[in-house]
Short mmCIF file of C-alpha atoms in Angstrom, two decimals:
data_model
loop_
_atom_site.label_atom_id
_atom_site.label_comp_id
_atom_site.label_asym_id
_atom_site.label_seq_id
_atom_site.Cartn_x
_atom_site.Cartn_y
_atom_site.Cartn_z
CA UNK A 24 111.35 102.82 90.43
CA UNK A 25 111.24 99.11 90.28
CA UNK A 26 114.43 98.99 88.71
CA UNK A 27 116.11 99.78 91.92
CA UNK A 28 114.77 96.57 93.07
CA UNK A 29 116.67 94.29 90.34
CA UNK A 30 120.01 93.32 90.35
CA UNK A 31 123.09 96.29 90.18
CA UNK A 32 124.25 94.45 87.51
CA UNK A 33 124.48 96.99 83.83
CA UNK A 34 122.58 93.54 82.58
CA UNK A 35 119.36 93.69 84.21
CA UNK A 36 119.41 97.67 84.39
CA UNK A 37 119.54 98.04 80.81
CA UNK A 38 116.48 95.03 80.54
CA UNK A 39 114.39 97.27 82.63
CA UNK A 40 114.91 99.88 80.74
CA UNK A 41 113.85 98.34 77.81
CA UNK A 42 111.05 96.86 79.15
CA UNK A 43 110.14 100.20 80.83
CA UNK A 44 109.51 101.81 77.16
CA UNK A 45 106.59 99.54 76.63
CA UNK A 46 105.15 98.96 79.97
CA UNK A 47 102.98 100.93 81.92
CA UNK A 48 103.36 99.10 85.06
CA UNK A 49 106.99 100.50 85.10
CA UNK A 50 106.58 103.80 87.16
CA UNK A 51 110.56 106.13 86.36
CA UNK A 52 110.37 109.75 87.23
CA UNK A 53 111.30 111.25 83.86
CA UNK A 54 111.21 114.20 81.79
CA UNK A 55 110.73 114.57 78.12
CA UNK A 56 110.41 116.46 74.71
CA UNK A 57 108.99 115.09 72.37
CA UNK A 58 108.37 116.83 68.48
CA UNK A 59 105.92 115.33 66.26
CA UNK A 60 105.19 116.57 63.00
CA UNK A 61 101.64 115.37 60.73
CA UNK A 62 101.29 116.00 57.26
CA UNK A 63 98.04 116.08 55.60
CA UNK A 64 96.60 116.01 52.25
CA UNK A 65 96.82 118.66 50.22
CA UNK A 66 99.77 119.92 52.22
CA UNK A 67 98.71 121.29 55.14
CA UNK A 68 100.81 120.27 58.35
CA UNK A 69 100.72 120.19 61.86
CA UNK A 70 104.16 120.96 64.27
CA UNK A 71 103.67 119.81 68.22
CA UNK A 72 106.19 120.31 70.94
CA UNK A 73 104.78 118.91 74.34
CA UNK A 74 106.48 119.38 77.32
CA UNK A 75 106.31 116.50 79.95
CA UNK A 76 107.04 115.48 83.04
CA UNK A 77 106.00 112.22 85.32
CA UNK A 78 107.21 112.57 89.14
CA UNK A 79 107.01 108.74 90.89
CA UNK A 80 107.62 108.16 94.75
CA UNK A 81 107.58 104.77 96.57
CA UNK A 82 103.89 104.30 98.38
CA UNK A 83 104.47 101.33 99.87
CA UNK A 84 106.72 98.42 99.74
CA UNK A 85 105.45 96.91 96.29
CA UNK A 86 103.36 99.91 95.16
CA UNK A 87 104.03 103.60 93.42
CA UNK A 88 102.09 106.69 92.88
CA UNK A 89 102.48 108.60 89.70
CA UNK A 90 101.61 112.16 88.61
CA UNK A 91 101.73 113.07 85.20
CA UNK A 92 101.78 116.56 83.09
CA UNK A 93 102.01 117.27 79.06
CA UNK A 94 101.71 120.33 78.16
CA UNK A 95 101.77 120.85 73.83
CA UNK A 96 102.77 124.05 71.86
CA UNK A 97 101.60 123.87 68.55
CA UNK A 98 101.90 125.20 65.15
CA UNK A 99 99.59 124.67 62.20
CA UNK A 100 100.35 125.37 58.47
CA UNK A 101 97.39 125.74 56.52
CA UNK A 102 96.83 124.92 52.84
CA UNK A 103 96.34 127.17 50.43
CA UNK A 104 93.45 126.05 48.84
CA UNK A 105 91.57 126.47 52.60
CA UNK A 106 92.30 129.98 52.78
CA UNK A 107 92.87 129.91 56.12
CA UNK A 108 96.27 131.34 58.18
CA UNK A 109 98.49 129.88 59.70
CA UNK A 110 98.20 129.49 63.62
CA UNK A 111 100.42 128.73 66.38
CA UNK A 112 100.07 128.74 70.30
CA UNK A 113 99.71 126.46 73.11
CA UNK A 114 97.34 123.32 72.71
CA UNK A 115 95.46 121.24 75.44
CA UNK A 116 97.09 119.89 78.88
CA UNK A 117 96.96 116.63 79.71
CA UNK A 118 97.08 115.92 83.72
CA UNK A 119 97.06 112.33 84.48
CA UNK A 120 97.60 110.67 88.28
CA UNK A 121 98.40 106.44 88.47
CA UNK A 122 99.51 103.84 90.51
CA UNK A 123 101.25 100.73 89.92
CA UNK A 124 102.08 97.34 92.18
CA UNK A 125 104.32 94.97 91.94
CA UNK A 126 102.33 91.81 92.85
CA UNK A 127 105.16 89.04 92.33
CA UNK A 128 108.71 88.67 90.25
CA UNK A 129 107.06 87.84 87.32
CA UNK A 130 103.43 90.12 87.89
CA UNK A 131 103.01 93.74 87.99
CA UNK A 132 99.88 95.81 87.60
CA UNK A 133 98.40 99.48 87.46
CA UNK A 134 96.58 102.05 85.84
CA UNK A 135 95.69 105.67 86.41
CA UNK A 136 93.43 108.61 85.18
CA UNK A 137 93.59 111.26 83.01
CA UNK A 138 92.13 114.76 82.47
CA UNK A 139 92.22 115.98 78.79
CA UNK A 140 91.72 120.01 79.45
CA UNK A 141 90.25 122.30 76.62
CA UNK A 142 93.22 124.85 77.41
CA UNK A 143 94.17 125.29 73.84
CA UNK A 144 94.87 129.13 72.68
CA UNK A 145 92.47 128.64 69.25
CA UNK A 146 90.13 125.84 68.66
CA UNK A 147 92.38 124.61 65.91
CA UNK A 148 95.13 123.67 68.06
CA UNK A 149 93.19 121.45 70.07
CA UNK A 150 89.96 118.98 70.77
CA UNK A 151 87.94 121.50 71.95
CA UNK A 152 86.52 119.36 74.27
CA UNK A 153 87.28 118.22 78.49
CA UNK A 154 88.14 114.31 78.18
CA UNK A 155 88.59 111.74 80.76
CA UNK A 156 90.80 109.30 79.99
CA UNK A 157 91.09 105.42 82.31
CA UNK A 158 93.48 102.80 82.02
CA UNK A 159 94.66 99.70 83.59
CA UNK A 160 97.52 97.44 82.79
CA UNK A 161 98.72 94.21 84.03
CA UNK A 162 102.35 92.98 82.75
CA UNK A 163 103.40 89.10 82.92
CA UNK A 164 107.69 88.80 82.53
CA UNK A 165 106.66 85.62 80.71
CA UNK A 166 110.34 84.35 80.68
CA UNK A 167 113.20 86.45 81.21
CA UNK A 168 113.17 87.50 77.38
CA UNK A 169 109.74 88.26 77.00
CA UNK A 170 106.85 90.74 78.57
CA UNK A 171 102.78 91.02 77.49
CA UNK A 172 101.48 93.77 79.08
CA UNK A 173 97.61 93.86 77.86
CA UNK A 174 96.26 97.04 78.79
CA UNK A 175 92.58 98.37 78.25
CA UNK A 176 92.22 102.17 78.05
CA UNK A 177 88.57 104.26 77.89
CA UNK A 178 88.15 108.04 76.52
CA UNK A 179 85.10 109.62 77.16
CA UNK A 180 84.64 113.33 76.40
CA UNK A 181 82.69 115.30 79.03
CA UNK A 182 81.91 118.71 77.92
CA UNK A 183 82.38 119.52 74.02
CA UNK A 184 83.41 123.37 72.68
CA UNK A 185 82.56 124.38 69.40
CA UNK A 186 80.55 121.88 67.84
CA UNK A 187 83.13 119.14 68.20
CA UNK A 188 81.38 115.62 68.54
CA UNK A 189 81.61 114.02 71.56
CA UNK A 190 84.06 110.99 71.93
CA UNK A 191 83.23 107.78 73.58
CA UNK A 192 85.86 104.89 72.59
CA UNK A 193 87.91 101.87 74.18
CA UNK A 194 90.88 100.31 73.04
CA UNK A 195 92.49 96.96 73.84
CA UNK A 196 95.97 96.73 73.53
CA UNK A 197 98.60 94.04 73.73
CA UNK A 198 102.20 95.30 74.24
CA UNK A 199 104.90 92.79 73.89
CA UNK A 200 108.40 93.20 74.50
CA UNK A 201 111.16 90.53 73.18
CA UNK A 202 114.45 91.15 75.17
CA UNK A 203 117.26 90.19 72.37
CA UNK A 204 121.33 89.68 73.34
CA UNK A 205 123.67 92.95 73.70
CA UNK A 206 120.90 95.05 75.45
CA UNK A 207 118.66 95.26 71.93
CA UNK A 208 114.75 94.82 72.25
CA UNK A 209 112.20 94.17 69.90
CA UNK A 210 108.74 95.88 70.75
CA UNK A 211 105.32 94.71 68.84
CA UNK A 212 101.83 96.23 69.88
CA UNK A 213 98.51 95.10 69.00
CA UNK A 214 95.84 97.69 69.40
CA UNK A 215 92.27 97.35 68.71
CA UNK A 216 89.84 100.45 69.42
CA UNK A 217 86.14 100.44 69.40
CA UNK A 218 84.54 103.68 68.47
CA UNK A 219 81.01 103.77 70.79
CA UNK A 220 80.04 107.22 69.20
CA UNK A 221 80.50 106.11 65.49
CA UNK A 222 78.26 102.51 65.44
CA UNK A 223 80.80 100.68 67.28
CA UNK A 224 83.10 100.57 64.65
CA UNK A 225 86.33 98.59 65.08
CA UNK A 226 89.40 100.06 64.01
CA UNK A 227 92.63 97.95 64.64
CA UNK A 228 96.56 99.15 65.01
CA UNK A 229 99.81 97.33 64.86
CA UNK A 230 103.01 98.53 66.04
CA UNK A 231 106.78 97.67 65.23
CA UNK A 232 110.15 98.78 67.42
CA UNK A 233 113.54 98.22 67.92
CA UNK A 234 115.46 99.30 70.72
CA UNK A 235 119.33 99.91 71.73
CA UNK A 236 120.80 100.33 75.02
CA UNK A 237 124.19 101.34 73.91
CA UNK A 238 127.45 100.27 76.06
CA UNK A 239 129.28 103.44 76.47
CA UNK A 240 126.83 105.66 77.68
CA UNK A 241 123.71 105.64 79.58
CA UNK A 242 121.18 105.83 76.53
CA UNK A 243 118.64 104.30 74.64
CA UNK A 244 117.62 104.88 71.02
CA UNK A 245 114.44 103.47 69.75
CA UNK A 246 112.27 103.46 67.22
CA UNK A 247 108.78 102.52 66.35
CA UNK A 248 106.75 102.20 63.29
CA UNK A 249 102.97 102.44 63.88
CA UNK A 250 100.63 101.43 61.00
CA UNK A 251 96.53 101.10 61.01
CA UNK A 252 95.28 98.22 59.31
CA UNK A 253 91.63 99.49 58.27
CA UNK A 254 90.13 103.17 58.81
CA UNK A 255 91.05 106.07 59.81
CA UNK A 256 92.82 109.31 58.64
CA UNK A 257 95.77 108.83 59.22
CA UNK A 258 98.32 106.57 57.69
CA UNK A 259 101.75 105.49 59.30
CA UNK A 260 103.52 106.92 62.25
CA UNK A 261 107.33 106.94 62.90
CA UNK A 262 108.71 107.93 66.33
CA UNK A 263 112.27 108.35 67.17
CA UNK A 264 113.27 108.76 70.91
CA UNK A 265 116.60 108.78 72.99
CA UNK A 266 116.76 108.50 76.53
CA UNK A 267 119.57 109.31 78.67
CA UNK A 268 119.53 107.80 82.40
CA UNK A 269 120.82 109.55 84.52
CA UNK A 270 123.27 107.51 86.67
CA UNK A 271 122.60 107.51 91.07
CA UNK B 20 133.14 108.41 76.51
CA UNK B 21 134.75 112.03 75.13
CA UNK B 22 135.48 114.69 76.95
CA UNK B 23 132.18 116.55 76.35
CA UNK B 24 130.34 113.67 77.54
CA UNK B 25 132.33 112.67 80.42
CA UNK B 26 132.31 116.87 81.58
CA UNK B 27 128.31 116.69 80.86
CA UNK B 28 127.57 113.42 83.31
CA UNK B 29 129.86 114.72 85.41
CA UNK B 30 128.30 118.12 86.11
CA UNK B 31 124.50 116.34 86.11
CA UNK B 32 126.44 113.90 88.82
CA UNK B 33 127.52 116.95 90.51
CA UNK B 34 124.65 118.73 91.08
CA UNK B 35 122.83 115.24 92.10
CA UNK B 36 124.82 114.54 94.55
CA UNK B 37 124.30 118.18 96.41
CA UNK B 38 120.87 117.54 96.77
CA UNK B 39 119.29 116.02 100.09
CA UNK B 40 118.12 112.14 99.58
CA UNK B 41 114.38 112.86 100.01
CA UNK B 42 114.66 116.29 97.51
CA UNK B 43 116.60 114.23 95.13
CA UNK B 44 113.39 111.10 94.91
CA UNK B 45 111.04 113.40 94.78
CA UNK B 46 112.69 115.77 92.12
CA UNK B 47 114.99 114.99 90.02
CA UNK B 48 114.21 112.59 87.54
CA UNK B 49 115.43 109.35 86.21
CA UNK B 50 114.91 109.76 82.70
CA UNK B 51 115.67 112.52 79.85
CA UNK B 52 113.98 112.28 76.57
CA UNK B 53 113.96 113.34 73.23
CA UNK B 54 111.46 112.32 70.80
CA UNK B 55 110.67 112.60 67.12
CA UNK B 56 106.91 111.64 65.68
CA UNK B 57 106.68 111.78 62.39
CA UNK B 58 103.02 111.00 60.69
CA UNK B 59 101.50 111.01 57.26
CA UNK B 60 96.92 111.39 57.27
CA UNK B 61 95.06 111.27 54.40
CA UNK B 62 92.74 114.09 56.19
CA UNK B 63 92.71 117.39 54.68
CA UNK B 64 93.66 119.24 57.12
CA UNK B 65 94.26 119.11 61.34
CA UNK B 66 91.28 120.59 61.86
CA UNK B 67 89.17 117.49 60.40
CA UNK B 68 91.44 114.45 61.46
CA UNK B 69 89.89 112.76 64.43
#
């Protein structure tokens, strides 16, 4: 919604939209699919579809309101060696609410809650647990080719189902986004989580993008490379997204 | 643009401009996206990653 402040220029419209895919502080009523597929050892995998949808409206003169929904199907291929079937259905909704202000040309700020329901159809598809999720963001256009947006973001689980251990973490990231010539962007993330209900322990992320805004059309394809650099399961992530604007 | 593409903004164009201002804010969004995640855990299975 801030984009309709900038210039009508195609230039500056296709910066915010690159800046928009790594900053928070960027409120755009938009609706997405988005597929992601984990593979395990010992080749069982995991297929999610969420559904989502964030509706923004203008509060005020420098400030917007935010609702957000995600709502995940998914589909989980056992091993063989576990002996247990294969299960599909719908996994847990996400319901998250925000704000965000625009405090000068180069300044913006916000942040928002967020409900992680135990809705999932078997306790394999989902957390089995109710999690509250905070965040806050402030983003600094640092020159007109570069935006940090360090955000801080705290889980904390609030009623557990099934034996699942209760999660209590923060994590400190640093989102930067490097504006290049002919509408292509470079995004880098720094992320560093702190895991309260496992002795503190400091796990810490790094994340690598490149970004399009192509000429002919109103689109953006981008893709990100995400890669932990000590613990945890899980190994790389890819993501591949286009977004089409729709043109007012 | 091709003809496809040009007949597919066209009709989302279409039925933007039908709807009142304040219905078309509130409603009809900004954005479309498609997204693919692809990721590789050295957990066994779903059930155990964290």
């Amino acid at each position: 919604m801030f984009a309709a402040e900038m210039p009508t220029d195609s230039d500056a419209t296709a910066v915010e939209q690159l800046k928009a895919l790594n900053d928070r502080t960027i409120i755009v009523s938009r609706v997405w699919l988005d597929t992601e597929w984990d593979q395990f050892k010992q080749g069982a995998e995991k297929a999610t579809w969420t559904l989502g949808g964030l509706w923004g409206w203008r509060a005020r003169d420098q400030q917007d309101w935010a609702v957000r929904l995600k709502v995940p199907f998914v589909y989980h291929r056992s091993d063989e060696a576990s002996g247990h079937t294969d299960i599909g259905g719908m996994g847990d909704i996400e319901v998250a609410t925000g704000t965000a202000f625009r405090l000068s040309d180069r300044w913006r700020t916000g942040g928002g809650i967020e409900l992680h329901a135990d809705t999932a159809s078997n306790p394999a598809l989902g957390d089995s647990m109710w999690r509250v999720h905070l965040f806050w963001a402030v983003a600094c256009d640092v020159t007109n080719w570069l935006t940090l947006t360090p955000t801080t973001e705290y889980n904390h689980s609030i009623a557990e189902e099934h034996n699942a251990p209760p999660q209590r973490y923060i994590e400190l990231s640093l989102p930067a986004t490097f504006i290049l010539p002919h509408d292509w962007s470079i995004g880098t993330n720094y992320k560093a989580k702190v895991d309260f209900e496992n002795g503190d322990h400091w796990t810490h992320t790094v994340d690598l993008g490149v970004a399009k805004r192509l000429s002919n059309v109103p689109v953006v394809l981008s893709a990100t490379l995400e890669k932990p650099l000590n613990g945890g399961a899980k190994k790389f992530q890819a993501n591949f997204t286009m977004t089409y604007y729709f043109e007012k | 643009m091709t003809g496809l593409e040009q007949l597919w903004v066209s009709q989302f164009r279409t039925a933007l401009a039908k709807r009142p201002a304040a219905t078309r804010e509130w409603c009809f969004p900004s954005e479309l996206a498609l997204g693919v995640t692809l990721s590789h855990s050295e957990a066994t299975t779903a059930v155990t990653q964290t």
